[in-house]
Short mmCIF file of C-alpha atoms and ligand atoms in Angstrom, two decimals:
data_model
loop_
_atom_site.label_atom_id
_atom_site.label_comp_id
_atom_site.label_asym_id
_atom_site.label_seq_id
_atom_site.Cartn_x
_atom_site.Cartn_y
_atom_site.Cartn_z
CA MET A 2 0.48 0.03 0.03
CA TYR A 3 0.93 3.19 -0.86
CA SER A 4 -0.35 6.44 -0.39
CA ARG A 5 -0.99 9.41 -3.85
CA ILE A 6 -1.16 11.99 -5.47
CA ILE A 7 -4.20 12.22 -6.86
CA SER A 8 -4.70 15.64 -8.26
CA VAL A 9 -1.85 19.59 -8.03
CA GLY A 10 -3.59 22.44 -8.11
CA SER A 11 -1.68 26.21 -7.52
CA TYR A 12 -2.19 29.79 -7.01
CA GLN A 13 -0.25 32.57 -7.90
CA PRO A 14 -1.44 36.11 -6.97
CA ASP A 15 -2.43 38.62 -9.54
CA ASN A 16 -0.03 41.46 -9.25
CA ILE A 17 3.42 40.12 -11.07
CA VAL A 18 6.20 42.91 -9.99
CA THR A 19 9.18 42.81 -11.98
CA ASN A 20 13.08 43.15 -11.39
CA GLU A 21 13.18 46.37 -13.96
CA GLU A 22 10.75 47.38 -10.99
CA LEU A 23 12.73 46.72 -8.08
CA GLU A 24 15.48 48.40 -9.28
CA HIS A 25 13.77 51.62 -9.12
CA LYS A 26 12.56 50.95 -4.86
CA VAL A 27 16.31 49.97 -3.91
CA ASN A 28 20.02 49.56 -5.12
CA THR A 29 19.72 46.35 -7.81
CA SER A 30 20.13 45.79 -11.70
CA ASP A 31 17.63 42.86 -13.33
CA GLU A 32 21.41 41.96 -14.65
CA TRP A 33 22.09 41.53 -11.00
CA ILE A 34 19.51 39.31 -9.86
CA ARG A 35 18.75 37.63 -13.35
CA THR A 36 22.30 36.10 -13.11
CA ARG A 37 23.13 35.75 -9.37
CA THR A 38 19.08 34.22 -8.75
CA GLY A 39 17.41 33.24 -11.93
CA ILE A 40 14.57 35.56 -10.70
CA GLU A 41 12.95 37.92 -13.93
CA SER A 42 9.75 38.29 -11.98
CA ARG A 43 7.08 37.16 -9.10
CA ALA A 44 3.88 37.57 -8.69
CA ILE A 45 3.23 39.98 -4.90
CA ALA A 46 -0.14 39.70 -3.11
CA GLU A 47 -2.40 42.64 -3.14
CA PRO A 48 -2.09 44.23 0.21
CA GLY A 49 -5.68 42.19 1.74
CA GLN A 50 -5.21 38.96 0.67
CA ALA A 51 -3.25 36.62 3.04
CA THR A 52 -1.54 33.66 3.26
CA SER A 53 -4.89 31.75 3.53
CA ASP A 54 -6.96 33.16 0.63
CA LEU A 55 -4.03 31.95 -1.45
CA ALA A 56 -4.65 28.52 -0.43
CA ILE A 57 -7.95 28.25 -0.39
CA LEU A 58 -7.42 28.77 -4.40
CA ALA A 59 -5.03 26.55 -4.86
CA ALA A 60 -7.18 23.50 -2.58
CA ASP A 61 -9.94 24.26 -3.95
CA ALA A 62 -7.70 24.25 -7.62
CA ALA A 63 -6.81 20.96 -6.76
CA ILE A 64 -10.35 18.93 -6.10
CA LYS A 65 -11.63 20.43 -8.51
CA LYS A 66 -8.65 18.52 -10.45
CA SER A 67 -9.55 15.17 -8.63
CA ASP A 68 -12.57 13.13 -8.33
CA ILE A 69 -13.00 13.24 -4.68
CA ASN A 70 -15.81 14.68 -3.42
CA LYS A 71 -14.95 16.90 -1.32
CA ASP A 72 -16.42 15.75 1.71
CA GLU A 73 -14.08 12.42 1.47
CA ILE A 74 -10.84 14.40 3.04
CA ASP A 75 -10.09 13.84 6.49
CA LEU A 76 -6.87 15.77 7.24
CA ILE A 77 -5.50 18.80 6.50
CA ILE A 78 -1.86 19.81 6.82
CA VAL A 79 -0.55 23.49 5.03
CA GLY A 80 3.36 24.31 5.53
CA THR A 81 3.48 27.54 6.32
CA CYS A 82 6.01 30.32 7.91
CA THR A 83 4.23 33.23 7.46
CA PRO A 84 0.12 32.73 8.62
CA ASP A 85 -2.59 34.75 8.47
CA VAL A 86 -2.63 34.89 12.63
CA ALA A 87 -0.90 33.27 15.14
CA THR A 88 -4.26 30.86 15.10
CA PRO A 89 -6.48 29.55 14.36
CA ASN A 90 -3.70 27.88 12.01
CA VAL A 91 -4.38 28.36 7.81
CA GLY A 92 -5.53 24.36 7.91
CA VAL A 93 -8.89 25.58 9.82
CA ILE A 94 -9.42 28.36 7.75
CA ILE A 95 -9.17 26.23 4.58
CA GLN A 96 -11.29 23.86 6.82
CA GLU A 97 -14.10 26.15 7.39
CA SER A 98 -13.80 28.23 3.64
CA LEU A 99 -14.11 25.21 1.57
CA GLU A 100 -16.33 23.71 4.26
CA LEU A 101 -14.84 20.63 4.00
CA ASN A 102 -15.33 18.11 7.10
CA SER A 103 -14.66 18.32 11.06
CA CYS A 104 -10.82 16.60 10.54
CA PRO A 105 -7.80 17.34 12.01
CA ALA A 106 -5.83 20.41 10.71
CA PHE A 107 -2.90 22.00 11.34
CA SER A 108 0.08 24.16 9.91
CA VAL A 109 3.42 22.55 9.54
CA GLU A 110 6.14 25.66 10.78
CA ALA A 111 9.37 24.74 8.72
CA ALA A 112 10.37 27.49 6.32
CA CYS A 113 10.65 26.06 2.53
CA SER A 114 10.53 22.99 3.72
CA GLY A 115 6.60 23.23 4.84
CA PHE A 116 5.12 21.19 1.97
CA ILE A 117 7.77 18.33 2.92
CA TYR A 118 7.93 18.05 6.09
CA ALA A 119 3.36 18.17 5.28
CA LEU A 120 3.94 15.42 3.00
CA ASN A 121 5.90 12.69 5.10
CA ILE A 122 4.11 13.32 7.83
CA ALA A 123 0.92 13.04 5.50
CA ASN A 124 1.98 10.34 4.44
CA LYS A 125 2.25 8.79 7.09
CA PHE A 126 -1.04 9.58 7.89
CA ILE A 127 -2.08 7.10 4.84
CA LEU A 128 0.42 4.08 5.96
CA SER A 129 -1.40 3.60 9.24
CA GLY A 130 -4.89 3.94 7.90
CA GLU A 131 -5.89 7.31 10.40
CA SER A 132 -6.15 9.71 6.50
CA LYS A 133 -8.02 8.06 3.23
CA CYS A 134 -7.53 11.46 1.23
CA ALA A 135 -5.64 13.92 3.22
CA LEU A 136 -5.46 17.35 1.48
CA VAL A 137 -1.47 18.64 2.19
CA VAL A 138 -0.68 22.30 0.59
CA GLY A 139 1.94 24.33 0.75
CA ALA A 140 1.16 28.03 1.36
CA GLU A 141 2.83 31.64 1.76
CA THR A 142 3.12 35.26 1.87
CA LEU A 143 6.06 35.63 2.08
CA SER A 144 6.58 39.56 1.71
CA ARG A 145 5.05 40.24 4.35
CA ILE A 146 8.01 39.74 6.56
CA THR A 147 10.42 40.54 3.12
CA ASP A 148 12.50 44.30 4.02
CA TRP A 149 11.40 45.93 0.88
CA ASN A 150 14.46 48.39 1.66
CA ASP A 151 17.07 46.16 1.37
CA ARG A 152 18.41 44.77 -1.68
CA ASN A 153 19.66 41.02 -0.18
CA THR A 154 16.24 40.12 0.37
CA CYS A 155 12.96 41.54 -0.65
CA VAL A 156 15.18 40.55 -4.87
CA LEU A 157 14.40 36.49 -3.61
CA PHE A 158 11.42 36.47 -2.08
CA ALA A 159 7.13 36.01 -3.26
CA ASP A 160 4.30 34.75 -2.87
CA GLY A 161 2.13 31.81 -3.18
CA ALA A 162 -0.08 28.53 -2.67
CA GLY A 163 0.52 25.44 -3.91
CA ALA A 164 -2.24 21.81 -3.14
CA ALA A 165 -1.96 18.14 -3.63
CA ILE A 166 -4.59 15.41 -2.51
CA LEU A 167 -2.88 11.83 -1.39
CA LYS A 168 -4.72 8.73 -1.46
CA PRO A 169 -4.71 5.86 -0.61
CA SER A 170 -2.87 3.19 -4.05
CA GLU A 171 -1.90 0.50 -4.48
CA ASP A 172 -0.63 1.72 -7.49
CA THR A 173 2.79 2.63 -6.50
CA GLY A 174 3.05 6.35 -4.82
CA ILE A 175 5.72 7.68 -2.54
CA ILE A 176 8.08 5.17 -2.23
CA TYR A 177 9.82 7.59 0.32
CA SER A 178 10.22 10.42 1.98
CA GLU A 179 13.49 11.87 4.75
CA ILE A 180 13.54 14.99 6.43
CA SER A 181 15.64 16.51 9.05
CA ALA A 182 16.38 19.89 10.55
CA ASP A 183 19.41 21.21 12.67
CA GLY A 184 19.25 24.06 14.64
CA THR A 185 22.42 25.42 14.91
CA TYR A 186 22.77 27.47 12.05
CA SER A 187 19.35 28.95 13.33
CA ASP A 188 20.82 32.13 13.10
CA LEU A 189 21.92 32.48 9.70
CA LEU A 190 17.85 33.69 8.06
CA TYR A 191 15.53 34.24 10.43
CA VAL A 192 13.31 36.46 11.48
CA PRO A 193 13.16 37.81 14.51
CA TYR A 194 10.52 39.36 15.87
CA GLY A 195 7.65 37.68 16.73
CA THR A 196 4.30 36.51 18.74
CA SER A 197 5.88 34.85 22.20
CA ARG A 198 9.60 35.99 22.94
CA LYS A 199 9.82 38.82 21.03
CA PRO A 200 6.54 40.10 20.95
CA ILE A 201 6.64 42.80 17.10
CA ASN A 202 4.55 45.71 18.85
CA GLU A 203 8.55 45.25 21.31
CA LYS A 204 10.16 46.59 18.39
CA GLU A 205 8.07 47.87 15.42
CA ASN A 206 9.10 46.54 12.71
CA ASP A 207 11.50 44.61 12.70
CA TYR A 208 9.67 40.95 11.34
CA PHE A 209 11.71 40.64 7.99
CA LEU A 210 13.67 38.20 7.30
CA GLN A 211 17.84 38.19 8.68
CA MET A 212 19.13 36.31 5.90
CA LYS A 213 23.55 35.63 6.35
CA GLY A 214 22.92 34.55 2.06
CA ASN A 215 26.20 33.86 1.42
CA GLU A 216 26.83 31.25 4.17
CA VAL A 217 23.03 29.75 3.32
CA PHE A 218 24.52 28.90 0.14
CA LYS A 219 26.55 26.86 1.49
CA VAL A 220 24.96 25.04 3.86
CA ALA A 221 22.20 24.93 0.68
CA VAL A 222 25.08 22.78 -1.77
CA LYS A 223 26.25 20.91 0.88
CA LYS A 224 23.04 19.34 2.67
CA LEU A 225 20.81 19.51 0.13
CA GLU A 226 23.23 16.91 -1.83
CA SER A 227 23.88 14.76 1.02
CA ILE A 228 20.50 14.17 1.48
CA ALA A 229 19.36 13.67 -2.29
CA ILE A 230 23.02 10.88 -3.29
CA ASN A 231 21.04 9.04 0.72
CA THR A 232 17.83 9.28 -0.61
CA LEU A 233 18.96 7.72 -3.92
CA LYS A 234 20.69 4.92 -2.35
CA LYS A 235 18.45 3.79 0.19
CA ASN A 236 16.58 3.12 -3.01
CA ASN A 237 19.46 1.57 -4.77
CA LEU A 238 18.25 4.18 -7.61
CA THR A 239 21.21 6.77 -9.45
CA SER A 240 20.29 9.79 -10.85
CA ASP A 241 19.08 8.61 -14.32
CA ASP A 242 16.56 6.37 -12.83
CA ILE A 243 14.96 9.68 -11.79
CA ASP A 244 12.12 11.43 -15.02
CA TRP A 245 12.09 15.15 -13.47
CA PHE A 246 14.16 16.58 -9.98
CA ILE A 247 11.76 18.98 -8.11
CA PRO A 248 14.06 21.52 -5.96
CA HIS A 249 13.22 24.01 -4.06
CA GLN A 250 13.12 27.34 -6.55
CA ALA A 251 15.60 29.80 -3.92
CA ASN A 252 18.59 30.40 -6.42
CA ILE A 253 19.13 29.10 -9.55
CA ARG A 254 22.72 28.20 -8.56
CA ILE A 255 21.85 26.50 -6.40
CA ILE A 256 19.95 24.68 -7.99
CA GLN A 257 23.13 23.99 -10.74
CA ALA A 258 24.99 22.96 -7.86
CA VAL A 259 22.93 20.90 -6.49
CA ALA A 260 22.40 18.62 -10.19
CA LYS A 261 26.17 18.74 -11.42
CA ARG A 262 27.08 17.29 -8.10
CA LEU A 263 24.39 13.97 -8.34
CA ASP A 264 24.73 13.94 -12.24
CA MET A 265 21.22 15.40 -12.73
CA PRO A 266 20.60 16.44 -16.32
CA MET A 267 19.23 19.65 -16.24
CA GLU A 268 17.05 19.39 -19.32
CA LYS A 269 15.13 16.75 -15.98
CA VAL A 270 15.17 20.13 -14.20
CA ILE A 271 12.28 22.04 -13.39
CA VAL A 272 12.89 25.81 -12.16
CA THR A 273 10.28 28.06 -12.37
CA LEU A 274 12.11 29.95 -10.21
CA ALA A 275 12.23 32.49 -13.13
CA GLU A 276 8.68 33.52 -12.67
CA HIS A 277 7.85 32.38 -8.99
CA GLY A 278 11.01 33.48 -7.26
CA ASN A 279 11.11 32.38 -3.19
CA THR A 280 8.27 31.11 -2.44
CA SER A 281 9.35 29.70 0.79
CA ALA A 282 6.67 26.00 0.86
CA ALA A 283 4.27 26.99 -1.72
CA SER A 284 7.64 26.42 -4.02
CA ILE A 285 7.61 22.74 -4.89
CA PRO A 286 4.41 21.89 -5.77
CA LEU A 287 4.50 25.27 -7.56
CA ALA A 288 6.53 24.20 -10.07
CA LEU A 289 5.22 20.44 -9.81
CA ASP A 290 1.23 21.50 -11.06
CA LYS A 291 2.99 23.20 -13.08
CA ALA A 292 5.06 21.45 -14.58
CA ILE A 293 1.95 19.26 -14.77
CA THR A 294 0.13 21.21 -16.49
CA ASP A 295 2.49 22.34 -18.77
CA GLY A 296 2.38 18.82 -20.27
CA ARG A 297 6.54 17.79 -18.90
CA ILE A 298 5.68 15.56 -15.91
CA SER A 299 2.74 12.84 -16.55
CA LYS A 300 1.42 10.05 -14.79
CA GLY A 301 3.74 6.70 -14.02
CA ASP A 302 7.14 9.61 -13.71
CA ARG A 303 9.30 8.90 -11.77
CA ILE A 304 9.86 12.41 -9.23
CA LEU A 305 12.58 13.13 -6.77
CA LEU A 306 10.84 17.06 -4.79
CA GLN A 307 13.56 18.53 -2.39
CA SER A 308 13.41 20.90 -0.12
CA PHE A 309 15.85 23.80 1.85
CA GLY A 310 14.84 26.54 4.43
CA ALA A 311 15.00 28.21 7.34
CA GLY A 312 15.61 26.53 10.76
CA PHE A 313 16.95 25.10 8.31
CA THR A 314 14.88 21.80 7.72
CA TRP A 315 15.87 19.94 4.69
CA GLY A 316 14.33 16.95 3.21
CA THR A 317 12.87 14.68 0.09
CA VAL A 318 10.61 12.85 -0.97
CA LEU A 319 10.54 10.72 -3.18
CA LEU A 320 7.56 8.78 -6.22
CA THR A 321 6.00 8.29 -8.54
CA LEU A 322 3.19 10.08 -10.03
N1 LIG B 420 21.53 43.16 -6.56
C1 LIG B 420 22.71 44.11 -7.15
N2 LIG B 420 23.86 44.12 -5.10
C2 LIG B 420 23.34 43.08 -4.36
C3 LIG B 420 21.86 42.36 -4.33
C4 LIG B 420 21.00 43.04 -5.39
N3 LIG B 420 19.61 42.91 -5.27
N4 LIG B 420 21.81 42.07 -3.62
C5 LIG B 420 23.07 41.85 -2.50
N5 LIG B 420 24.41 42.37 -4.01
C6 LIG B 420 25.47 42.81 -3.41
C7 LIG B 420 26.24 42.61 -2.31
O1 LIG B 420 25.72 44.20 -1.61
C8 LIG B 420 28.30 42.33 -2.80
O2 LIG B 420 28.33 43.87 -2.99
P1 LIG B 420 29.60 43.87 -1.55
O3 LIG B 420 30.92 42.68 -3.57
O4 LIG B 420 30.35 45.83 -2.66
O5 LIG B 420 29.95 43.74 -0.70
C9 LIG B 420 27.73 41.36 -4.36
O6 LIG B 420 25.87 41.46 -4.39
C10 LIG B 420 26.94 40.06 -3.50
O7 LIG B 420 26.42 40.10 -2.07
P2 LIG B 420 27.17 37.62 -1.72
O8 LIG B 420 25.75 37.81 -1.13
O9 LIG B 420 28.31 37.74 -1.82
O10 LIG B 420 26.74 37.52 -3.00
P3 LIG B 420 26.00 36.09 -3.10
O11 LIG B 420 26.32 35.57 -4.66
O12 LIG B 420 26.46 35.04 -2.08
O13 LIG B 420 24.11 36.49 -3.93
C11 LIG B 420 21.81 35.40 -2.74
C12 LIG B 420 23.55 36.62 -3.24
C13 LIG B 420 21.03 36.06 -4.26
C14 LIG B 420 20.59 35.86 -1.49
C15 LIG B 420 22.55 33.58 -2.81
O14 LIG B 420 23.48 33.93 -1.85
C16 LIG B 420 21.14 33.12 -1.63
O15 LIG B 420 21.09 32.59 -2.61
N6 LIG B 420 21.56 32.55 -0.51
C17 LIG B 420 20.88 31.28 -0.40
C18 LIG B 420 19.36 32.23 -0.53
C19 LIG B 420 18.42 31.22 -0.36
O16 LIG B 420 18.97 29.45 -0.40
N7 LIG B 420 18.17 30.52 1.18
C20 LIG B 420 16.78 29.58 1.68
C21 LIG B 420 15.46 29.41 1.59
S1 LIG B 420 15.09 31.23 2.02
C22 LIG B 420 13.53 30.56 3.40
O17 LIG B 420 13.92 29.89 4.74
C23 LIG B 420 12.74 31.76 3.17
#
């Protein structure tokens, strides 16, 4: 018995901000952003749009693309580090809005690894028999914790949401998943103010993401290489056995470096950075949905999903679609 992704949906806000527009806000250039990150434009939520608004549209799209009745959903897990409010969690807000059953609904706080963590957990619920139909979402409004005067970060981050429906299946679905974290790196990427230790009202406007980009870059490549190699090894596979590699979309140079170390040709790597930017927990389901929609990925393909984010947290999911 496996748990299998039966449908995927996503949503990107309509408000597209190009690199050229950022040139007018901070001391940067389209050329610098393209060559150093691979990003050309990004979607930014409207002032009234919260993370759940994006998540609801992505979840609704995934439900509509599946053959399920929404009443079948018996588990909702959302990966996000930008929830609407401290409580209720985004899962509960989705549940209420889409009029889903009173099933368990919760969020996973693992930054850019949120979707992979959520998928890993949902897989276990399904394999244990506790869930027969899970809704797994990655959704973020990173624009809300981004300092738009800081050129080191504002050119990178973006908003979006992606969702997947999982069901038990006798056909191969999720083959393997591994998640990890190492808090000793927490000072390389963090938000200093939030709810408990340093409430936002203690120091207004200091709740933006702080990042030592260069150091994050080096650790990311190392951890991503080792977890991908471990995932392949544990399943007696090589990169030749993978049809598609979908890494977290943070920086094209990180993606290229990891692909090279894995001996994975870039033709097999799904890259949506150019139009998505770094949407944290939403990046992988957004990329997966795009590649399914444009016909690159189809049923039966073997896919390696991989994430890395603040914490640091990282993980993989190896699956057959
Ligand atoms: N435009 C122009 N110049 C810039 C910009 C910009 N937007 N940003 C930085 N620079 C400058 C720097 O000030 C520096 O100038 P200096 O040499 O005069 O000091 C120069 O460019 C080089 O800066 P670096 O930080 O060394 O540039 P780097 O090549 O490392 O690229 C980047 C920076 C894009 C942030 C890269 O390090 C990166 O992608 N890091 C990893 C990000 C990541 O993966 N985050 C994890 C996931 S996110 C999450 O969990 C929410």
